[in-house]
mmCIF file of C-alpha atoms in Angstrom:
data_model
loop_
_atom_site.group_PDB
_atom_site.id
_atom_site.type_symbol
_atom_site.label_atom_id
_atom_site.label_comp_id
_atom_site.label_asym_id
_atom_site.label_seq_id
_atom_site.Cartn_x
_atom_site.Cartn_y
_atom_site.Cartn_z
ATOM 1 C CA UNK U 1 12.279 -43.559 2.991
ATOM 2 C CA UNK U 2 11.567 -44.997 -0.448
ATOM 3 C CA UNK U 3 8.977 -43.062 -2.431
ATOM 4 C CA UNK U 4 6.706 -44.897 -4.858
ATOM 5 C CA UNK U 5 4.654 -43.848 -7.865
ATOM 6 C CA UNK U 6 1.911 -46.210 -9.055
ATOM 7 C CA UNK U 7 0.755 -46.736 -12.643
ATOM 8 C CA UNK U 8 -1.636 -48.986 -14.542
ATOM 9 C CA UNK U 9 0.055 -51.446 -16.863
ATOM 10 C CA UNK U 10 3.115 -53.647 -17.053
ATOM 11 C CA UNK U 11 6.790 -52.675 -16.762
ATOM 12 C CA UNK U 12 7.919 -51.101 -20.026
ATOM 13 C CA UNK U 13 4.555 -49.484 -20.798
ATOM 14 C CA UNK U 14 4.099 -45.821 -21.693
ATOM 15 C CA UNK U 15 2.767 -45.141 -18.199
ATOM 16 C CA UNK U 16 5.946 -46.682 -16.776
ATOM 17 C CA UNK U 17 8.007 -44.427 -19.043
ATOM 18 C CA UNK U 18 6.065 -41.376 -17.816
ATOM 19 C CA UNK U 19 6.847 -42.356 -14.224
ATOM 20 C CA UNK U 20 10.575 -42.638 -14.913
ATOM 21 C CA UNK U 21 10.616 -39.264 -16.658
ATOM 22 C CA UNK U 22 8.831 -37.420 -13.839
ATOM 23 C CA UNK U 23 10.230 -39.277 -10.809
ATOM 24 C CA UNK U 24 13.392 -41.094 -11.990
ATOM 25 C CA UNK U 25 14.562 -41.805 -8.426
ATOM 26 C CA UNK U 26 11.232 -43.232 -7.211
ATOM 27 C CA UNK U 27 10.052 -46.819 -7.301
ATOM 28 C CA UNK U 28 7.543 -47.328 -10.136
ATOM 29 C CA UNK U 29 4.801 -49.727 -9.015
ATOM 30 C CA UNK U 30 2.753 -51.514 -11.730
ATOM 31 C CA UNK U 31 -0.960 -52.096 -11.099
ATOM 32 C CA UNK U 32 -3.478 -54.291 -12.890
ATOM 33 C CA UNK U 33 -6.191 -51.627 -13.128
ATOM 34 C CA UNK U 34 -6.812 -47.922 -12.654
ATOM 35 C CA UNK U 35 -8.835 -48.752 -9.532
ATOM 36 C CA UNK U 36 -5.810 -50.541 -8.070
ATOM 37 C CA UNK U 37 -3.606 -47.568 -8.958
ATOM 38 C CA UNK U 38 -5.879 -45.133 -7.122
ATOM 39 C CA UNK U 39 -6.084 -47.519 -4.156
ATOM 40 C CA UNK U 40 -2.286 -47.739 -3.837
ATOM 41 C CA UNK U 41 -2.143 -43.994 -3.198
ATOM 42 C CA UNK U 42 -5.226 -43.862 -0.978
ATOM 43 C CA UNK U 43 -3.753 -46.600 1.228
ATOM 44 C CA UNK U 44 -0.352 -44.921 1.464
ATOM 45 C CA UNK U 45 1.482 -47.715 -0.370
ATOM 46 C CA UNK U 46 2.421 -45.150 -3.023
ATOM 47 C CA UNK U 47 2.765 -41.381 -2.767
ATOM 48 C CA UNK U 48 1.692 -40.595 -6.334
ATOM 49 C CA UNK U 49 -0.322 -42.091 -9.191
ATOM 50 C CA UNK U 50 0.508 -41.514 -12.856
ATOM 51 C CA UNK U 51 -2.723 -41.649 -14.852
ATOM 52 C CA UNK U 52 -3.185 -41.103 -18.627
ATOM 53 C CA UNK U 53 -6.146 -38.834 -19.214
ATOM 54 C CA UNK U 54 -6.182 -38.184 -22.960
ATOM 55 C CA UNK U 55 -4.236 -38.791 -26.167
ATOM 56 C CA UNK U 56 -3.809 -36.437 -29.106
ATOM 57 C CA UNK U 57 -5.017 -39.149 -31.519
ATOM 58 C CA UNK U 58 -7.248 -41.534 -29.552
ATOM 59 C CA UNK U 59 -8.946 -38.892 -27.389
ATOM 60 C CA UNK U 60 -9.857 -39.346 -23.732
ATOM 61 C CA UNK U 61 -8.909 -42.463 -21.812
ATOM 62 C CA UNK U 62 -12.019 -44.468 -20.981
ATOM 63 C CA UNK U 63 -13.263 -44.564 -17.382
ATOM 64 C CA UNK U 64 -10.911 -41.920 -15.982
ATOM 65 C CA UNK U 65 -13.462 -39.107 -16.352
ATOM 66 C CA UNK U 66 -15.900 -41.138 -14.253
ATOM 67 C CA UNK U 67 -13.355 -42.082 -11.581
ATOM 68 C CA UNK U 68 -11.835 -38.665 -10.897
ATOM 69 C CA UNK U 69 -14.934 -37.003 -9.394
ATOM 70 C CA UNK U 70 -15.388 -39.906 -6.972
ATOM 71 C CA UNK U 71 -11.845 -40.144 -5.632
ATOM 72 C CA UNK U 72 -10.357 -38.302 -2.667
ATOM 73 C CA UNK U 73 -7.091 -37.927 -4.571
ATOM 74 C CA UNK U 74 -6.106 -34.515 -5.899
ATOM 75 C CA UNK U 75 -4.369 -33.667 -9.169
ATOM 76 C CA UNK U 76 -1.010 -32.080 -8.326
ATOM 77 C CA UNK U 77 0.649 -32.044 -11.757
ATOM 78 C CA UNK U 78 0.552 -32.969 -15.429
ATOM 79 C CA UNK U 79 3.046 -34.537 -17.819
ATOM 80 C CA UNK U 80 3.031 -34.907 -21.593
ATOM 81 C CA UNK U 81 4.681 -37.986 -23.065
ATOM 82 C CA UNK U 82 5.628 -38.258 -26.725
ATOM 83 C CA UNK U 83 4.382 -41.731 -27.705
ATOM 84 C CA UNK U 84 6.879 -43.884 -29.573
ATOM 85 C CA UNK U 85 6.540 -47.506 -30.588
ATOM 86 C CA UNK U 86 9.216 -49.978 -31.620
ATOM 87 C CA UNK U 87 8.704 -53.271 -33.409
ATOM 88 C CA UNK U 88 10.254 -55.940 -31.183
ATOM 89 C CA UNK U 89 11.173 -59.558 -31.928
ATOM 90 C CA UNK U 90 13.106 -62.327 -30.259
ATOM 91 C CA UNK U 91 16.925 -62.169 -30.514
ATOM 92 C CA UNK U 92 18.186 -63.011 -33.990
ATOM 93 C CA UNK U 93 14.822 -62.631 -35.697
ATOM 94 C CA UNK U 94 14.001 -60.286 -38.589
ATOM 95 C CA UNK U 95 11.001 -58.386 -39.941
ATOM 96 C CA UNK U 96 10.947 -60.726 -42.928
ATOM 97 C CA UNK U 97 10.173 -63.648 -40.606
ATOM 98 C CA UNK U 98 7.346 -61.854 -38.819
ATOM 99 C CA UNK U 99 3.748 -62.837 -39.516
ATOM 100 C CA UNK U 100 1.795 -61.561 -36.476
ATOM 101 C CA UNK U 101 2.130 -58.294 -34.584
ATOM 102 C CA UNK U 102 0.763 -58.177 -31.044
ATOM 103 C CA UNK U 103 -0.105 -55.028 -29.064
ATOM 104 C CA UNK U 104 -2.820 -52.952 -27.438
ATOM 105 C CA UNK U 105 -5.637 -52.015 -29.820
ATOM 106 C CA UNK U 106 -4.679 -48.312 -29.729
ATOM 107 C CA UNK U 107 -1.055 -49.077 -30.585
ATOM 108 C CA UNK U 108 -2.094 -51.264 -33.520
ATOM 109 C CA UNK U 109 -4.346 -48.474 -34.764
ATOM 110 C CA UNK U 110 -1.554 -45.926 -34.478
ATOM 111 C CA UNK U 111 0.971 -48.010 -36.468
ATOM 112 C CA UNK U 112 -1.125 -49.045 -39.476
ATOM 113 C CA UNK U 113 1.433 -48.021 -42.114
ATOM 114 C CA UNK U 114 4.174 -50.293 -40.800
ATOM 115 C CA UNK U 115 1.734 -53.170 -40.280
ATOM 116 C CA UNK U 116 0.433 -52.845 -43.835
ATOM 117 C CA UNK U 117 3.929 -52.354 -45.300
ATOM 118 C CA UNK U 118 5.133 -55.684 -43.913
ATOM 119 C CA UNK U 119 1.879 -57.573 -44.350
ATOM 120 C CA UNK U 120 1.530 -58.367 -40.658
ATOM 121 C CA UNK U 121 -1.605 -59.743 -39.032
ATOM 122 C CA UNK U 122 -2.571 -57.506 -36.071
ATOM 123 C CA UNK U 123 -3.462 -59.379 -32.867
ATOM 124 C CA UNK U 124 -4.944 -57.429 -29.949
ATOM 125 C CA UNK U 125 -3.232 -57.745 -26.566
ATOM 126 C CA UNK U 126 -4.243 -56.228 -23.251
ATOM 127 C CA UNK U 127 -1.153 -54.056 -22.939
ATOM 128 C CA UNK U 128 1.726 -52.862 -25.119
ATOM 129 C CA UNK U 129 4.457 -53.940 -22.711
ATOM 130 C CA UNK U 130 2.499 -57.108 -21.950
ATOM 131 C CA UNK U 131 2.663 -58.061 -25.618
ATOM 132 C CA UNK U 132 6.461 -57.665 -25.491
ATOM 133 C CA UNK U 133 6.619 -59.978 -22.475
ATOM 134 C CA UNK U 134 4.493 -62.556 -24.296
ATOM 135 C CA UNK U 135 6.659 -62.427 -27.431
ATOM 136 C CA UNK U 136 9.699 -62.991 -25.240
ATOM 137 C CA UNK U 137 8.018 -65.997 -23.632
ATOM 138 C CA UNK U 138 6.840 -67.514 -26.922
ATOM 139 C CA UNK U 139 10.307 -67.425 -28.544
ATOM 140 C CA UNK U 140 8.643 -67.550 -31.962
ATOM 141 C CA UNK U 141 10.304 -65.453 -34.724
ATOM 142 C CA UNK U 142 6.958 -65.131 -36.546
ATOM 143 C CA UNK U 143 5.420 -63.175 -33.633
ATOM 144 C CA UNK U 144 6.488 -59.592 -32.915
ATOM 145 C CA UNK U 145 5.340 -56.828 -30.582
ATOM 146 C CA UNK U 146 4.629 -53.120 -30.912
ATOM 147 C CA UNK U 147 5.733 -51.642 -27.603
ATOM 148 C CA UNK U 148 7.546 -48.631 -26.092
ATOM 149 C CA UNK U 149 11.334 -48.685 -26.633
ATOM 150 C CA UNK U 150 12.194 -49.470 -22.990
ATOM 151 C CA UNK U 151 10.323 -52.803 -23.264
ATOM 152 C CA UNK U 152 13.111 -54.157 -25.506
ATOM 153 C CA UNK U 153 15.705 -54.129 -22.711
ATOM 154 C CA UNK U 154 13.252 -55.268 -20.038
ATOM 155 C CA UNK U 155 12.206 -58.376 -21.983
ATOM 156 C CA UNK U 156 15.420 -59.112 -23.890
ATOM 157 C CA UNK U 157 14.058 -58.430 -27.376
ATOM 158 C CA UNK U 158 15.659 -57.096 -30.548
ATOM 159 C CA UNK U 159 14.462 -53.795 -32.018
ATOM 160 C CA UNK U 160 13.384 -54.568 -35.577
ATOM 161 C CA UNK U 161 12.055 -51.069 -36.343
ATOM 162 C CA UNK U 162 11.933 -47.761 -34.473
ATOM 163 C CA UNK U 163 9.414 -44.893 -34.590
ATOM 164 C CA UNK U 164 6.756 -47.261 -35.900
ATOM 165 C CA UNK U 165 3.893 -44.855 -35.155
ATOM 166 C CA UNK U 166 2.121 -43.181 -38.099
ATOM 167 C CA UNK U 167 1.940 -39.729 -36.495
ATOM 168 C CA UNK U 168 5.157 -38.234 -35.069
ATOM 169 C CA UNK U 169 3.111 -35.809 -32.947
ATOM 170 C CA UNK U 170 1.355 -38.608 -31.034
ATOM 171 C CA UNK U 171 1.284 -37.418 -27.405
ATOM 172 C CA UNK U 172 -0.456 -38.560 -24.224
ATOM 173 C CA UNK U 173 -1.280 -36.233 -21.347
ATOM 174 C CA UNK U 174 -0.855 -37.739 -17.893
ATOM 175 C CA UNK U 175 -1.948 -36.355 -14.552
ATOM 176 C CA UNK U 176 -0.235 -36.941 -11.215
ATOM 177 C CA UNK U 177 -2.485 -37.629 -8.237
ATOM 178 C CA UNK U 178 -1.716 -37.457 -4.516
ATOM 179 C CA UNK U 179 -3.803 -38.262 -1.448
ATOM 180 C CA UNK U 180 -5.183 -35.515 0.800
ATOM 181 C CA UNK U 181 -3.194 -32.877 -1.012
ATOM 182 C CA UNK U 182 -4.424 -29.341 -0.201
ATOM 183 C CA UNK U 183 -5.035 -26.903 -3.040
ATOM 184 C CA UNK U 184 -1.942 -24.697 -3.278
ATOM 185 C CA UNK U 185 -2.455 -20.979 -2.763
ATOM 186 C CA UNK U 186 -1.455 -18.480 -5.423
ATOM 187 C CA UNK U 187 1.584 -17.595 -3.315
ATOM 188 C CA UNK U 188 2.604 -21.269 -3.312
ATOM 189 C CA UNK U 189 1.985 -21.572 -7.057
ATOM 190 C CA UNK U 190 3.103 -18.242 -8.561
ATOM 191 C CA UNK U 191 3.626 -19.427 -12.143
ATOM 192 C CA UNK U 192 1.201 -20.559 -14.894
ATOM 193 C CA UNK U 193 -1.426 -22.815 -13.354
ATOM 194 C CA UNK U 194 -4.178 -25.187 -14.441
ATOM 195 C CA UNK U 195 -7.419 -25.751 -12.544
ATOM 196 C CA UNK U 196 -9.411 -28.946 -13.134
ATOM 197 C CA UNK U 197 -12.965 -29.264 -11.857
ATOM 198 C CA UNK U 198 -16.317 -30.934 -12.440
ATOM 199 C CA UNK U 199 -19.772 -29.392 -12.226
ATOM 200 C CA UNK U 200 -23.415 -30.258 -12.692
ATOM 201 C CA UNK U 201 -25.664 -27.716 -14.404
ATOM 202 C CA UNK U 202 -29.081 -26.639 -13.188
ATOM 203 C CA UNK U 203 -32.081 -27.863 -15.149
ATOM 204 C CA UNK U 204 -32.802 -24.523 -16.824
ATOM 205 C CA UNK U 205 -32.667 -23.472 -20.508
ATOM 206 C CA UNK U 206 -29.162 -22.652 -21.815
ATOM 207 C CA UNK U 207 -27.635 -23.526 -18.428
ATOM 208 C CA UNK U 208 -24.320 -24.735 -19.883
ATOM 209 C CA UNK U 209 -23.970 -21.687 -22.137
ATOM 210 C CA UNK U 210 -24.605 -19.368 -19.199
ATOM 211 C CA UNK U 211 -22.406 -21.337 -16.809
ATOM 212 C CA UNK U 212 -19.396 -21.133 -19.111
ATOM 213 C CA UNK U 213 -20.010 -17.550 -20.168
ATOM 214 C CA UNK U 214 -18.067 -16.187 -17.222
ATOM 215 C CA UNK U 215 -14.869 -17.832 -18.412
ATOM 216 C CA UNK U 216 -15.212 -16.303 -21.865
ATOM 217 C CA UNK U 217 -16.030 -12.799 -20.642
ATOM 218 C CA UNK U 218 -13.123 -12.895 -18.175
ATOM 219 C CA UNK U 219 -10.625 -14.013 -20.820
ATOM 220 C CA UNK U 220 -9.904 -17.442 -19.327
ATOM 221 C CA UNK U 221 -8.613 -20.131 -21.664
ATOM 222 C CA UNK U 222 -10.605 -23.363 -21.385
ATOM 223 C CA UNK U 223 -8.537 -26.278 -22.679
ATOM 224 C CA UNK U 224 -10.836 -29.190 -21.858
ATOM 225 C CA UNK U 225 -14.610 -29.647 -21.705
ATOM 226 C CA UNK U 226 -15.931 -33.186 -21.378
ATOM 227 C CA UNK U 227 -19.563 -34.146 -20.855
ATOM 228 C CA UNK U 228 -20.802 -37.470 -19.588
ATOM 229 C CA UNK U 229 -23.866 -39.211 -18.252
ATOM 230 C CA UNK U 230 -24.346 -39.645 -14.532
ATOM 231 C CA UNK U 231 -26.082 -42.652 -13.019
ATOM 232 C CA UNK U 232 -28.869 -44.065 -15.174
ATOM 233 C CA UNK U 233 -29.870 -40.763 -16.717
ATOM 234 C CA UNK U 234 -29.473 -40.454 -20.472
ATOM 235 C CA UNK U 235 -28.490 -36.799 -20.257
ATOM 236 C CA UNK U 236 -25.127 -35.039 -20.326
ATOM 237 C CA UNK U 237 -25.588 -33.332 -16.978
ATOM 238 C CA UNK U 238 -22.027 -33.454 -15.657
ATOM 239 C CA UNK U 239 -18.982 -31.763 -17.128
ATOM 240 C CA UNK U 240 -15.234 -31.982 -16.561
ATOM 241 C CA UNK U 241 -13.225 -28.859 -17.312
ATOM 242 C CA UNK U 242 -9.601 -27.694 -17.417
ATOM 243 C CA UNK U 243 -8.921 -23.969 -17.434
ATOM 244 C CA UNK U 244 -5.641 -22.091 -17.394
ATOM 245 C CA UNK U 245 -5.467 -20.044 -14.215
ATOM 246 C CA UNK U 246 -5.655 -20.224 -10.425
ATOM 247 C CA UNK U 247 -8.919 -19.950 -8.449
ATOM 248 C CA UNK U 248 -7.492 -16.937 -6.584
ATOM 249 C CA UNK U 249 -6.878 -14.962 -9.789
ATOM 250 C CA UNK U 250 -9.413 -12.085 -10.003
ATOM 251 C CA UNK U 251 -10.682 -13.256 -13.400
ATOM 252 C CA UNK U 252 -11.185 -16.788 -12.070
ATOM 253 C CA UNK U 253 -12.989 -15.506 -8.984
ATOM 254 C CA UNK U 254 -15.521 -13.697 -11.188
ATOM 255 C CA UNK U 255 -15.882 -16.694 -13.521
ATOM 256 C CA UNK U 256 -16.563 -19.108 -10.658
ATOM 257 C CA UNK U 257 -19.108 -16.729 -9.128
ATOM 258 C CA UNK U 258 -21.057 -16.862 -12.395
ATOM 259 C CA UNK U 259 -20.557 -20.622 -12.685
ATOM 260 C CA UNK U 260 -22.017 -21.196 -9.203
ATOM 261 C CA UNK U 261 -25.209 -19.362 -10.158
ATOM 262 C CA UNK U 262 -26.036 -21.897 -12.895
ATOM 263 C CA UNK U 263 -24.772 -25.112 -11.270
ATOM 264 C CA UNK U 264 -25.852 -27.395 -8.429
ATOM 265 C CA UNK U 265 -22.430 -28.837 -7.640
ATOM 266 C CA UNK U 266 -18.795 -27.880 -8.264
ATOM 267 C CA UNK U 267 -15.791 -29.951 -7.208
ATOM 268 C CA UNK U 268 -12.174 -28.883 -7.677
ATOM 269 C CA UNK U 269 -10.122 -31.876 -8.812
ATOM 270 C CA UNK U 270 -6.801 -30.076 -8.589
ATOM 271 C CA UNK U 271 -4.823 -26.867 -9.046
ATOM 272 C CA UNK U 272 -1.337 -27.512 -10.376
ATOM 273 C CA UNK U 273 1.557 -26.075 -12.422
ATOM 274 C CA UNK U 274 1.128 -25.980 -16.192
ATOM 275 C CA UNK U 275 3.552 -28.415 -17.833
ATOM 276 C CA UNK U 276 6.317 -27.012 -20.054
ATOM 277 C CA UNK U 277 4.762 -28.835 -23.043
ATOM 278 C CA UNK U 278 1.490 -26.978 -22.539
ATOM 279 C CA UNK U 279 3.275 -23.632 -22.401
ATOM 280 C CA UNK U 280 5.420 -24.302 -25.488
ATOM 281 C CA UNK U 281 2.612 -25.748 -27.618
ATOM 282 C CA UNK U 282 -0.211 -23.480 -26.485
ATOM 283 C CA UNK U 283 -2.659 -26.375 -26.234
ATOM 284 C CA UNK U 284 -3.898 -28.908 -23.725
ATOM 285 C CA UNK U 285 -3.479 -32.087 -25.770
#
């Protein structure tokens, strides 16, 4: 049986690179949208989805926080990818010939120094790897792409500059999603764990403060707290949270008991092993 892992983007993108790092022997399946990526797993066409959730520079990835609470998929893991960009041109071209640099808006914003140094005109593309494919198709030495290193081989381009990003610590956190995956017990997940969940607070004064108080008093490290509007209400009534620990840990049991008292809805999105990057850097992003 061939296992597949779905991702949003084109071959050679950062999401593709994350797939090859985590599941090098699996088939990486590109999808046009995040909705399509989720659907591939829900339908059984793929066993896992690799989804970027936040970046150390750009912050959270748009739309994902709204999609996760509505999906039946469960988070089963996380992966941190060091983001690197290369400047790519057609074979035989040089930086001196380049006039336009094409890439995703986030990539252009994260490589401003190189763009300014060479006097390039930034042109927004829908995808980093997609811009590399377009440069390959255009065969124009004045047009170059900012894309992940693996895009060079995939699209037959020359690497004109490496490590083009301004910040060498640029990192994206990805989550791995599976369909109908049961929450692992503490016995099944004995090491450092992360629990992701969403909740809606009751309409009472200081509800959020009181709801989160149990995590503080029980010494639980909260590494993510995102608020967002729900429906047509202009109020931050729903929250997405990552905490370090397993729901069966005594401290977590007490914290969730207190959380339930001040909330109207809690949904566990996943309980999964903490990534080595998280453990070595002591931070979520």
